[in-house]
Coordinates of C-alpha atoms in Angstrom, one line a residue:
Chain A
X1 CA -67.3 24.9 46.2
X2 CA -63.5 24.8 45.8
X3 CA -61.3 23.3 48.7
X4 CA -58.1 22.2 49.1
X5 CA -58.6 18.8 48.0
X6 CA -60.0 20.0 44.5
X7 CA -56.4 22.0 44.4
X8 CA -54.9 18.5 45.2
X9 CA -56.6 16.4 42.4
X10 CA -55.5 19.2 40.0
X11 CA -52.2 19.3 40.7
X12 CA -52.3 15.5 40.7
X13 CA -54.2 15.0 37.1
X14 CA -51.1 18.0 36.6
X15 CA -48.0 15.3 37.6
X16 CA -50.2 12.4 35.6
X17 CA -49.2 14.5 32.4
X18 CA -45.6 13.8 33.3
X19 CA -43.6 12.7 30.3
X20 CA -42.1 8.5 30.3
X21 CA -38.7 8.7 32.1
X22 CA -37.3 6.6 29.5
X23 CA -36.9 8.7 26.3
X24 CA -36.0 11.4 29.0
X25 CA -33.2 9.4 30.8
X26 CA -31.4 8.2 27.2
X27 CA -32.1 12.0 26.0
X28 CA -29.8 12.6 29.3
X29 CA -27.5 10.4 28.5
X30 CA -27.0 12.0 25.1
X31 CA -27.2 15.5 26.6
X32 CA -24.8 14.9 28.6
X33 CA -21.8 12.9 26.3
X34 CA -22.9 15.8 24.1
X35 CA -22.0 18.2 27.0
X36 CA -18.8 16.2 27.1
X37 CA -17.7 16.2 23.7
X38 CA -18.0 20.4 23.1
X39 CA -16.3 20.8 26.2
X40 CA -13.5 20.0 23.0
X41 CA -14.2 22.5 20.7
X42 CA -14.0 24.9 24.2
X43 CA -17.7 26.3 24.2
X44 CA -18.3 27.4 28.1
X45 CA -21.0 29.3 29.3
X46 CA -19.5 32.8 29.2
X47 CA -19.7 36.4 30.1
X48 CA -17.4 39.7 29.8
X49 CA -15.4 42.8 31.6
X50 CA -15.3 46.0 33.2
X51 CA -14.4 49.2 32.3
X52 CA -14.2 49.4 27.9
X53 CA -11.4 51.9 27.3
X54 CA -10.0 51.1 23.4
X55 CA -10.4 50.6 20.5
X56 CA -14.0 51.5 18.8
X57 CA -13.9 52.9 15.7
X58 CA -13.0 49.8 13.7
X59 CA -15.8 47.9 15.7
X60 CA -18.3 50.3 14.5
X61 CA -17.3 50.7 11.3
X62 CA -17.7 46.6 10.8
X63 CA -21.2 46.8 12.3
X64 CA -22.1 49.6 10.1
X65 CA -20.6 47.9 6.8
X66 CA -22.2 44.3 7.6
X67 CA -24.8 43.2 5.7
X68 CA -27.9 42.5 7.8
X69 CA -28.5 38.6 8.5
X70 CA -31.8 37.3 10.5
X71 CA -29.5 34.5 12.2
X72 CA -27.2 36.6 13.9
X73 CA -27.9 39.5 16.8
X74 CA -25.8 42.8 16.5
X75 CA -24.1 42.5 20.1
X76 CA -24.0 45.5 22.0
X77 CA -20.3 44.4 23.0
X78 CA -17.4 46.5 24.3
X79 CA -14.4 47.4 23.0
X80 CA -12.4 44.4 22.3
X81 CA -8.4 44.5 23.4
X82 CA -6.7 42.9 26.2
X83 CA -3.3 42.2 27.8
X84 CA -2.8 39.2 25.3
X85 CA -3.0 39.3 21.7
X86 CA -4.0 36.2 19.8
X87 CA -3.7 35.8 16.0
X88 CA -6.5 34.1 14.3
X89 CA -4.4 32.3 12.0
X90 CA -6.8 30.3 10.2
X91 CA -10.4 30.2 9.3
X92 CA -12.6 28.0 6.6
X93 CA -13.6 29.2 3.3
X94 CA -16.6 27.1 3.0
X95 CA -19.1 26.5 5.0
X96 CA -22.7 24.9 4.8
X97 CA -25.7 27.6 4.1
X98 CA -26.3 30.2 7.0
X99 CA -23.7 29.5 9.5
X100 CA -22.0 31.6 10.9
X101 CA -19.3 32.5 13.6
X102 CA -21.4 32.2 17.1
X103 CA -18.5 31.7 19.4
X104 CA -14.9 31.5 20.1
X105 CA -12.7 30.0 22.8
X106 CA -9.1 30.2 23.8
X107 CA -7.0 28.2 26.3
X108 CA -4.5 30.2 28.0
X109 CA -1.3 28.8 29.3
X110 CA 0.7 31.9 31.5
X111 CA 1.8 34.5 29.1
X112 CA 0.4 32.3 25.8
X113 CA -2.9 31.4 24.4
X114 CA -1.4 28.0 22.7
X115 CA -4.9 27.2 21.5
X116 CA -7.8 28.9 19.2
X117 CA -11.3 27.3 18.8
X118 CA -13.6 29.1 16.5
X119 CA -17.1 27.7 16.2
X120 CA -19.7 27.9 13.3
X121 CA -23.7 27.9 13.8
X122 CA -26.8 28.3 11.7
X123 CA -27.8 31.0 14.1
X124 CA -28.8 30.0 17.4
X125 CA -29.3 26.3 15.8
X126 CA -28.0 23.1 17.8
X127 CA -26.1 22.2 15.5
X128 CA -22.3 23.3 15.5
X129 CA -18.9 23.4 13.5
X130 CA -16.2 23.9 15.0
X131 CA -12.2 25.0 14.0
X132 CA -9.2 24.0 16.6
X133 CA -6.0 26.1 15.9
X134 CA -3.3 24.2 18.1
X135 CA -3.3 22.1 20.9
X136 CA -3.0 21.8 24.7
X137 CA -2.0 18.8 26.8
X138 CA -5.0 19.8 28.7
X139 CA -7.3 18.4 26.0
X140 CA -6.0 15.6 25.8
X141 CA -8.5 13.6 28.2
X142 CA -11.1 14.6 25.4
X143 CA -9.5 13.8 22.3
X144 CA -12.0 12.2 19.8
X145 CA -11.5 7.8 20.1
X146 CA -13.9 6.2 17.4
X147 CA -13.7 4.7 13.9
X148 CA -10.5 6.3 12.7
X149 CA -9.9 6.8 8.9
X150 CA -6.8 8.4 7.0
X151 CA -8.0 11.4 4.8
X152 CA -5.6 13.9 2.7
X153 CA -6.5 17.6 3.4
X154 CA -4.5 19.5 0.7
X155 CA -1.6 17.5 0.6
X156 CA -1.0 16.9 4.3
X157 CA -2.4 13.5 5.8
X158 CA -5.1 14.0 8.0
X159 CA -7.4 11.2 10.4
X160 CA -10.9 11.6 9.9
X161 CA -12.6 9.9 13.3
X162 CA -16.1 9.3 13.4
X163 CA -17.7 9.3 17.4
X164 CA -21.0 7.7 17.5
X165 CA -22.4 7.5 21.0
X166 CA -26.0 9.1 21.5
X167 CA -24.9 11.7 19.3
X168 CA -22.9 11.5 16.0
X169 CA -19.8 13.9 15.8
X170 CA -17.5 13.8 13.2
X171 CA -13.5 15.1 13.3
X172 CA -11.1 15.7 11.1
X173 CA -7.5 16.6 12.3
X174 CA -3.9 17.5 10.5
X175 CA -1.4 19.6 10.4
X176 CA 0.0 21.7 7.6
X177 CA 3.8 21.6 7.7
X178 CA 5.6 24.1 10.1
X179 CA 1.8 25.4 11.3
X180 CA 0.3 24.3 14.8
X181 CA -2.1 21.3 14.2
X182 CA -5.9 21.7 13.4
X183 CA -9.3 20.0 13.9
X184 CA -12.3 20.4 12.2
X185 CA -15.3 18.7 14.2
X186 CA -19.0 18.4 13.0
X187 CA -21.5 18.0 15.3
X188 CA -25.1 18.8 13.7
X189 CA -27.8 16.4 13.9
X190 CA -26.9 15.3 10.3
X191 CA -26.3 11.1 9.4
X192 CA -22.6 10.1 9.2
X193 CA -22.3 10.6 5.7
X194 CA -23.3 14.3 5.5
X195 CA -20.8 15.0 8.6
X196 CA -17.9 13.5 6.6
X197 CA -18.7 15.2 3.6
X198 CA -19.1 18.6 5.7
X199 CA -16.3 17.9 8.0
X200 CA -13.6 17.3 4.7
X201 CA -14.8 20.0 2.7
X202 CA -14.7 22.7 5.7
X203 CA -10.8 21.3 6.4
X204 CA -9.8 21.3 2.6
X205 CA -11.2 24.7 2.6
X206 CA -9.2 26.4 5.4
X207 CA -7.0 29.0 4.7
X208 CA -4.6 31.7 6.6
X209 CA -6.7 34.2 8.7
X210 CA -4.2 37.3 9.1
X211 CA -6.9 38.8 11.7
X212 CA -6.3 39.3 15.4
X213 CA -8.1 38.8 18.3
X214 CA -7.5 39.4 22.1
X215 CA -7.7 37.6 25.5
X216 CA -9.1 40.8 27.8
X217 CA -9.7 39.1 31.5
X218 CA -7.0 38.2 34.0
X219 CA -6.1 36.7 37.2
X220 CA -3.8 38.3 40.1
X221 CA -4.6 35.4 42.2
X222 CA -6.0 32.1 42.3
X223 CA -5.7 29.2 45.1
X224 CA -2.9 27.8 45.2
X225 CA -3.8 24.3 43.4
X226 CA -5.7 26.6 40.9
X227 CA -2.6 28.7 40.5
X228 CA -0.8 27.0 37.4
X229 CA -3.3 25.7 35.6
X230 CA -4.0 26.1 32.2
X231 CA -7.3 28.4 31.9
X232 CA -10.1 28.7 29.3
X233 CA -11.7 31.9 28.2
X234 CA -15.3 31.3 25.6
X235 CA -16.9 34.2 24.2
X236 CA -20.6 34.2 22.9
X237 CA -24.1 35.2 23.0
X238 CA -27.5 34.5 24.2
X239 CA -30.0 35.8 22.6
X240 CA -28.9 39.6 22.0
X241 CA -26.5 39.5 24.8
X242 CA -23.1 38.8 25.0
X243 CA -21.2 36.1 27.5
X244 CA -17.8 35.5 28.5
X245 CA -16.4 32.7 30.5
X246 CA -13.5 32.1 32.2
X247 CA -12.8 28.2 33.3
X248 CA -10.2 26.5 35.1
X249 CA -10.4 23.1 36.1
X250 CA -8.4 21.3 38.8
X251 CA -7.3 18.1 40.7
X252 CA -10.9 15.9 41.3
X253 CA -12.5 17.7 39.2
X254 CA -13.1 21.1 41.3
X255 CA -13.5 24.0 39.2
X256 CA -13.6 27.8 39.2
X257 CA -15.5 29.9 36.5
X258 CA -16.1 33.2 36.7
X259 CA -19.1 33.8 33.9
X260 CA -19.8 38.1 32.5
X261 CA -22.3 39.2 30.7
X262 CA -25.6 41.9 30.3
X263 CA -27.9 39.3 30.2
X264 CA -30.0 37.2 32.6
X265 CA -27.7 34.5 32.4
X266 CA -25.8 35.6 35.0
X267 CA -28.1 38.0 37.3
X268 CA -28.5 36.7 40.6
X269 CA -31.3 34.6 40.8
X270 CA -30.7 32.0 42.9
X271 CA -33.0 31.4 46.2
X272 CA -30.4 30.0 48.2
X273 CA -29.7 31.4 51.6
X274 CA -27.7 34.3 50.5
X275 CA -25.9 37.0 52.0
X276 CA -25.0 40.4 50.5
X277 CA -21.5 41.5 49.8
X278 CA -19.2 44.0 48.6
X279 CA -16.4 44.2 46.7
X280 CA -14.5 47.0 45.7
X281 CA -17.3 48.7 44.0
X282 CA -18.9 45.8 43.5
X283 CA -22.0 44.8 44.9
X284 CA -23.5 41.5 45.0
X285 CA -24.4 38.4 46.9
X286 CA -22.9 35.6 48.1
X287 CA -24.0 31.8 48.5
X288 CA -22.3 29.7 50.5
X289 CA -23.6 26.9 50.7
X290 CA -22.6 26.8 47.3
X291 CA -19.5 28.4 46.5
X292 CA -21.2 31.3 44.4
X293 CA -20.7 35.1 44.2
X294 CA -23.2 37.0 42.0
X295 CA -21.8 40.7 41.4
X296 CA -23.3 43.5 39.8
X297 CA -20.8 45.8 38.0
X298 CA -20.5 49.2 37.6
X299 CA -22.0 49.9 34.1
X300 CA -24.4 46.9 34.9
X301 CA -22.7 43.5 33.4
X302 CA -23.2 40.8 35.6
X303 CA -20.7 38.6 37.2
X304 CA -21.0 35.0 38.1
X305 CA -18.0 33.2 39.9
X306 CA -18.7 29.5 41.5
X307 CA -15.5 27.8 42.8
X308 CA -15.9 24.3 43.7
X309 CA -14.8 23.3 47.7
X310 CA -13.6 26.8 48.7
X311 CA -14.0 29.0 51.4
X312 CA -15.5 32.3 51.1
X313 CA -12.1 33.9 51.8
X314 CA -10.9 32.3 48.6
X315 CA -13.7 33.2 46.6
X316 CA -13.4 36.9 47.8
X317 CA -9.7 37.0 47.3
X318 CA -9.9 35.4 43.6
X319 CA -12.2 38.3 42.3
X320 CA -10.6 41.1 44.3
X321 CA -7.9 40.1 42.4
X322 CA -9.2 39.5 39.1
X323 CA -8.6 41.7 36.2
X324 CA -11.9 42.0 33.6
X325 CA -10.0 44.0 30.8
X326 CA -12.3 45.3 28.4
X327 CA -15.2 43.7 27.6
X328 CA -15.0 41.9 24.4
X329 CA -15.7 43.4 20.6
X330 CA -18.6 40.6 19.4
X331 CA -18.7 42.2 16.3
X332 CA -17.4 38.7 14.6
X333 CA -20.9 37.2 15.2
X334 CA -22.4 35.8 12.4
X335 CA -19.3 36.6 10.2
X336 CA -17.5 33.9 7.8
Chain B
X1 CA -25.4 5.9 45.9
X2 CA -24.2 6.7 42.0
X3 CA -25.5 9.4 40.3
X4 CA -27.0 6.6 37.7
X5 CA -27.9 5.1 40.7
X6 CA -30.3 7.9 41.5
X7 CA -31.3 9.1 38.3
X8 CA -32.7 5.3 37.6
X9 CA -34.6 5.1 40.4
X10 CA -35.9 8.9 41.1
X11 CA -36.1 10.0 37.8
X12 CA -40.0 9.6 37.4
X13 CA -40.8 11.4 40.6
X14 CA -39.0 14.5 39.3
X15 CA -40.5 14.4 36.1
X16 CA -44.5 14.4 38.5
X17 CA -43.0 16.9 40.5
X18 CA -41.6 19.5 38.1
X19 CA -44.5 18.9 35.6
X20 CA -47.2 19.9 38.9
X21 CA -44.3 22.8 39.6
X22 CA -44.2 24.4 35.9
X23 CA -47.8 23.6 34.7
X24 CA -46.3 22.6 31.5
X25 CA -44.7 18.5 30.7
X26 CA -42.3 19.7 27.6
X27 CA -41.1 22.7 30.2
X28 CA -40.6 20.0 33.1
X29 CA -38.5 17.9 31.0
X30 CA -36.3 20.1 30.4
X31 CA -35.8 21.8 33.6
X32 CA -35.2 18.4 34.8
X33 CA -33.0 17.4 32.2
X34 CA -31.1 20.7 32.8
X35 CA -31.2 20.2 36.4
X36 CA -29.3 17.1 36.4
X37 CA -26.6 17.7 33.7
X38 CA -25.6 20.4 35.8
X39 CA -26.4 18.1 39.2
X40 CA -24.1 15.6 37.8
X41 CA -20.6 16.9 38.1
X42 CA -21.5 17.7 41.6
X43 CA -23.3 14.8 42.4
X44 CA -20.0 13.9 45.1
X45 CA -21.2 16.6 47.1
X46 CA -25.2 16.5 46.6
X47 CA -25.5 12.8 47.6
X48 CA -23.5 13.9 50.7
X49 CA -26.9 15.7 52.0
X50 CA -29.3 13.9 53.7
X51 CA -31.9 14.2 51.3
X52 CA -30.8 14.8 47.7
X53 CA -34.6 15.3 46.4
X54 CA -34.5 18.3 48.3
X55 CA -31.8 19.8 46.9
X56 CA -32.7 18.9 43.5
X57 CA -36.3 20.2 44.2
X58 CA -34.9 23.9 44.9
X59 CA -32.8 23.2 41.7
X60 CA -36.1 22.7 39.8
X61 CA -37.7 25.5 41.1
X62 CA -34.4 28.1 40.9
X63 CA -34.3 26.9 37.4
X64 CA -38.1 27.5 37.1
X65 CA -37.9 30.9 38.4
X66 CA -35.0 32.0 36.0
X67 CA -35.5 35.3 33.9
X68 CA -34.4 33.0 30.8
X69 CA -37.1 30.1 31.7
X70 CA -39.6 32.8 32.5
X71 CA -39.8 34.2 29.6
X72 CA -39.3 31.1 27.5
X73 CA -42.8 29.9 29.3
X74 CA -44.8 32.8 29.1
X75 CA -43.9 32.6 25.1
X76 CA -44.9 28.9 25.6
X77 CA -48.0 30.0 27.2
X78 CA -49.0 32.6 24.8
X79 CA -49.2 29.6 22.0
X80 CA -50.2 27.0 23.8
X81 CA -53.8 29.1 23.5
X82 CA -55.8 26.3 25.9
X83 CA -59.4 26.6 25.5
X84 CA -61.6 29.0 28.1
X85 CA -63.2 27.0 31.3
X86 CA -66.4 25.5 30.8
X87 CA -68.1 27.6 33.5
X88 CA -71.5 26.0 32.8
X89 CA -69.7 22.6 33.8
X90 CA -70.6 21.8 37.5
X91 CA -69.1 18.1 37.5
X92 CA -65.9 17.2 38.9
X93 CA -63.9 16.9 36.0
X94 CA -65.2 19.9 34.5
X95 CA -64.1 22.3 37.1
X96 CA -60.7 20.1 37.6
X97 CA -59.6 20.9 34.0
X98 CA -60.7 24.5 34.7
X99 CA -58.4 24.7 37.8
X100 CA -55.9 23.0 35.8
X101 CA -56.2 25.9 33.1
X102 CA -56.0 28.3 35.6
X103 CA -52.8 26.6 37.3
X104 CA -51.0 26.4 34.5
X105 CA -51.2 30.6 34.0
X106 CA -50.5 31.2 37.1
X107 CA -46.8 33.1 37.2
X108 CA -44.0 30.8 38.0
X109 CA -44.0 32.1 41.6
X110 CA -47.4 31.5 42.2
X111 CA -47.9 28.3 41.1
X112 CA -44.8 27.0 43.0
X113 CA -46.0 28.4 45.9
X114 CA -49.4 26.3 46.1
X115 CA -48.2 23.2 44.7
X116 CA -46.0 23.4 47.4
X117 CA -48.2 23.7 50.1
X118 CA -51.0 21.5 48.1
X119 CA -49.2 18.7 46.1
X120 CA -46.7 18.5 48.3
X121 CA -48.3 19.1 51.5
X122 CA -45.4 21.4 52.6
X123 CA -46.0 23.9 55.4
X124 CA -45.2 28.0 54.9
X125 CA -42.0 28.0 56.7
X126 CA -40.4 25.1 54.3
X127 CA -41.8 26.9 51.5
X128 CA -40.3 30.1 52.3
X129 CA -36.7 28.2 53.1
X130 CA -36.9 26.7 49.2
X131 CA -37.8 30.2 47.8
X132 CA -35.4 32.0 49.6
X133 CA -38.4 34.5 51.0
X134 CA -40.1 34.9 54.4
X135 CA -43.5 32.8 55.5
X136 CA -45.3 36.2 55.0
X137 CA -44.3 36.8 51.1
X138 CA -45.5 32.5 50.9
X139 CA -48.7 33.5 52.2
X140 CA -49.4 36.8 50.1
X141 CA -48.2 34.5 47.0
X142 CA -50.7 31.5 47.7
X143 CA -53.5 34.7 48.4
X144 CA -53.0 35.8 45.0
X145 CA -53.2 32.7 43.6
X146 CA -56.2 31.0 45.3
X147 CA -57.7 34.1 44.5
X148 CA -57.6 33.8 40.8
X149 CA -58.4 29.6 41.1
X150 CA -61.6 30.9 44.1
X151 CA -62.8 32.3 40.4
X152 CA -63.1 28.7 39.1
X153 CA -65.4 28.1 41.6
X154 CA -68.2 30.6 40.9
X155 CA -66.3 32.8 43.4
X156 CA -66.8 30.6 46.4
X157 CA -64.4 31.0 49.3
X158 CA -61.3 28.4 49.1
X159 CA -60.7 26.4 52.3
X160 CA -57.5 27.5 53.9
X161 CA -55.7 25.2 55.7
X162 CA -54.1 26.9 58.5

């Protein structure tokens, strides 16, 4: 005989298996200075755009050309383009084995995209490098502070500055004469000797990148205490899906992101009390109770927009306003 | 209450309740560990509620019940290959590890569902508010459930309580 106190002691002897808090609470803690510390090299949770319109030829012609590598997916992406062009300007010779180019993220500051992070991984490995063309005042809460060490990177003087708090990063920073300033950071799970040695060697080997790339979404409106702010746009993958993100952070820490993307990431899954809604052509749902809009696009790319303290009006008004652009060419995964 | 506050004090009791929630200890740790890094920069406004468990509960289980975490425990399932029920058992423990087999297979849904209503002692209306779903789709759920753990038990009727 089965009852309901048999399910009880299951589910019980189920809970007894529960891991020690301990290692899990400093794991946290590392998780989440981690967290902290890429917020840096500007990887966000990310998504993509409407309706693709330009450019595919040269795309295609990349994807067909590329030689195939297990690490990296072939991303279904769009187009590429977008109202801002952004040149690539540099990129590293030398990398370690395997890695790759899994991500990239720009801050844009009204009509200019002052900064360019491009970021390396063994495939979908932990472990990332990461190259910062420029800077932005807005990083500046996040600049590296640790043991700080003069380096020479091809002739200019550069500061090498190890971070070592549940998690070992390394960063290397200079700036060539008459060229915006750059910063190499290492954060693999390797000992503070290998991340030196990786960090100088991937500075020493970075050379001019004539490439372009492009900035595709935009805002017509944001709330007003949103409206001047610096934003950030990421572009990436999950598994063999694209994202793009697009971040900006205000006063107290509230925050809007509107996340794109085919995948699951996005889709509405949440069992909040929801409500449906429309906009435009845009269906979707909308959760209150916690500032979130899911949408459902037109040629099926999901849309995720959370904005911290607002009402739904705001929320609404944001996305009715909000320009996609095309979605983004991802053909640059896994490249060098 | 800080955020540190909490997570040093409650931090065991999530880890027992998403473990009896996803059937799977590595898979509860990191829901939970996922939960709260993204709890934590809103922590001003969770603590504000009157019971923050709660809200972090229907965290763990929206996080549980993610396409992504599906899949990633189904994969998990498929390999963790745990050995066939001792049906010849009729001891206690025997048929415990066999419901505890059969728990842990159940879909995500499923299983949240009755260790809800079991190990949490939750009624069908709260259940249905945490999932989002009415009372009837929390009863047809726990059906088809105690209707695969009822085959545990030699196919003897489970006690409802209603």
């Amino acid at each position: 005989m089965i009852d309901a106190e048999a399910i009880r002691d299951a589910f019980a002897a189920l809970a007894d298996e529960a891991p020690d808090a301990r290692p899990v609470r400093a794991a946290l803690a590392g998780r989440a200075r981690r967290h902290r510390q890429r917020r840096l090299v500007l990887r966000l949770a990310g998504a993509g755009t409407l309706a693709a319109t330009t450019g595919v030829a040269v795309a295609g012609v990349w994807r067909l050309t590329r030689p195939s590598d297990p690490d990296f997916p072939v991303l279904d992406g769009g187009p590429g383009g977008g109202w801002l062009e952004v040149p690539l300007r540099f990129r590293p010779s030398w990398l370690p084995h395997r890695y790759g180019e899994a991500g990239r993220g720009f801050i844009v500051d009204g009509d200019r995209a002052p900064v360019l992070s491009r970021d390396y991984q063994r495939g979908s490995a932990e472990g990332v490098i990461s190259l910062l063309v420029g800077w932005h005042t807005s990083l500046d809460p996040n600049r590296p502070s640790g043991t700080a060490s003069t380096v020479d990177i091809n002739g200019s003087p550069g500061q090498l500055v190890r971070v070592d708090s549940n998690g070992l990063a390394t960063y290397v920073s200079w700036q060539p004469p008459g060229q915006p300033q750059l910063m190499v950071s290492v954060l693999t799970g390797d000992g503070a000797a290998v991340q030196r040695d990786v960090a100088l060697r991937v500075a020493r080997s970075v050379r001019p990148d004539p490439g372009l790339t492009w900035v595709g979404p935009r805002f017509g409106w944001r709330p007003p205490d949103l409206a001047t702010k610096p934003w950030q746009l990421s572009q990436r993958y999950d598994g063999a899906d694209w994202m793009q993100d697009v971040t900006v952070n205000g006063a107290g820490g509230r925050q809007l992101i509107i996340s794109m993307g085919p995948g699951a990431a996005q889709r509405f899954e949440n069992t909040f009390a929801s409500e449906p809604i429309q906009i435009g052509e845009w269906i979707g749902r909308l959760v209150a109770e916690n500032g979130q809009l899911f949408l459902t696009l037109p040629d099926g790319v999901e849309a995720f927009v959370q904005l911290d303290s607002a009402s739904n009006d705001q929320m609404v008004q944001t996305m009715e306003a909000f320009d996609f652009g095309p979605w983004p060419d991802m053909s640059w995964v896994g490249g060098r | 209450m800080t955020f540190e506050e909490y997570v040093a004090s409650r931090l065991p009791a999530l880890l027992r309740q998403a473990t009896a929630l996803a059937g799977d200890p590595h898979v509860a740790e990191d829901v939970v560990q996922d939960v709260l890094i993204k709890a934590q920069p809103r922590w001003g406004r969770i603590r504000e509620y009157d019971m923050p468990d709660s809200y972090l509960r229907k965290m763990i289980v929206n996080e549980l019940l993610s396409a992504r975490r599906r899949v990633a425990a189904a994969l998990r399932r498929e390999r963790a290959q745990y050995a066939a029920p001792d049906r010849d058992g009729a001891d206690q423990v025997v048929r415990r590890e066999a419901l505890l087999q059969v728990i842990r297979t159940l879909p995500a849904r499923q299983r949240i569902v009755i260790a809800l209503r079991y190990f949490e002692d939750m009624a069908d209306g709260d259940i249905a508010a945490v999932l989002g779903c009415t009372e009837g789709t929390v009863r047809s759920q726990a059906s088809r459930a105690l209707a695969k753990l009822r085959e545990v038990a030699a196919l003897q009727p489970v006690l409802e309580e209603e």
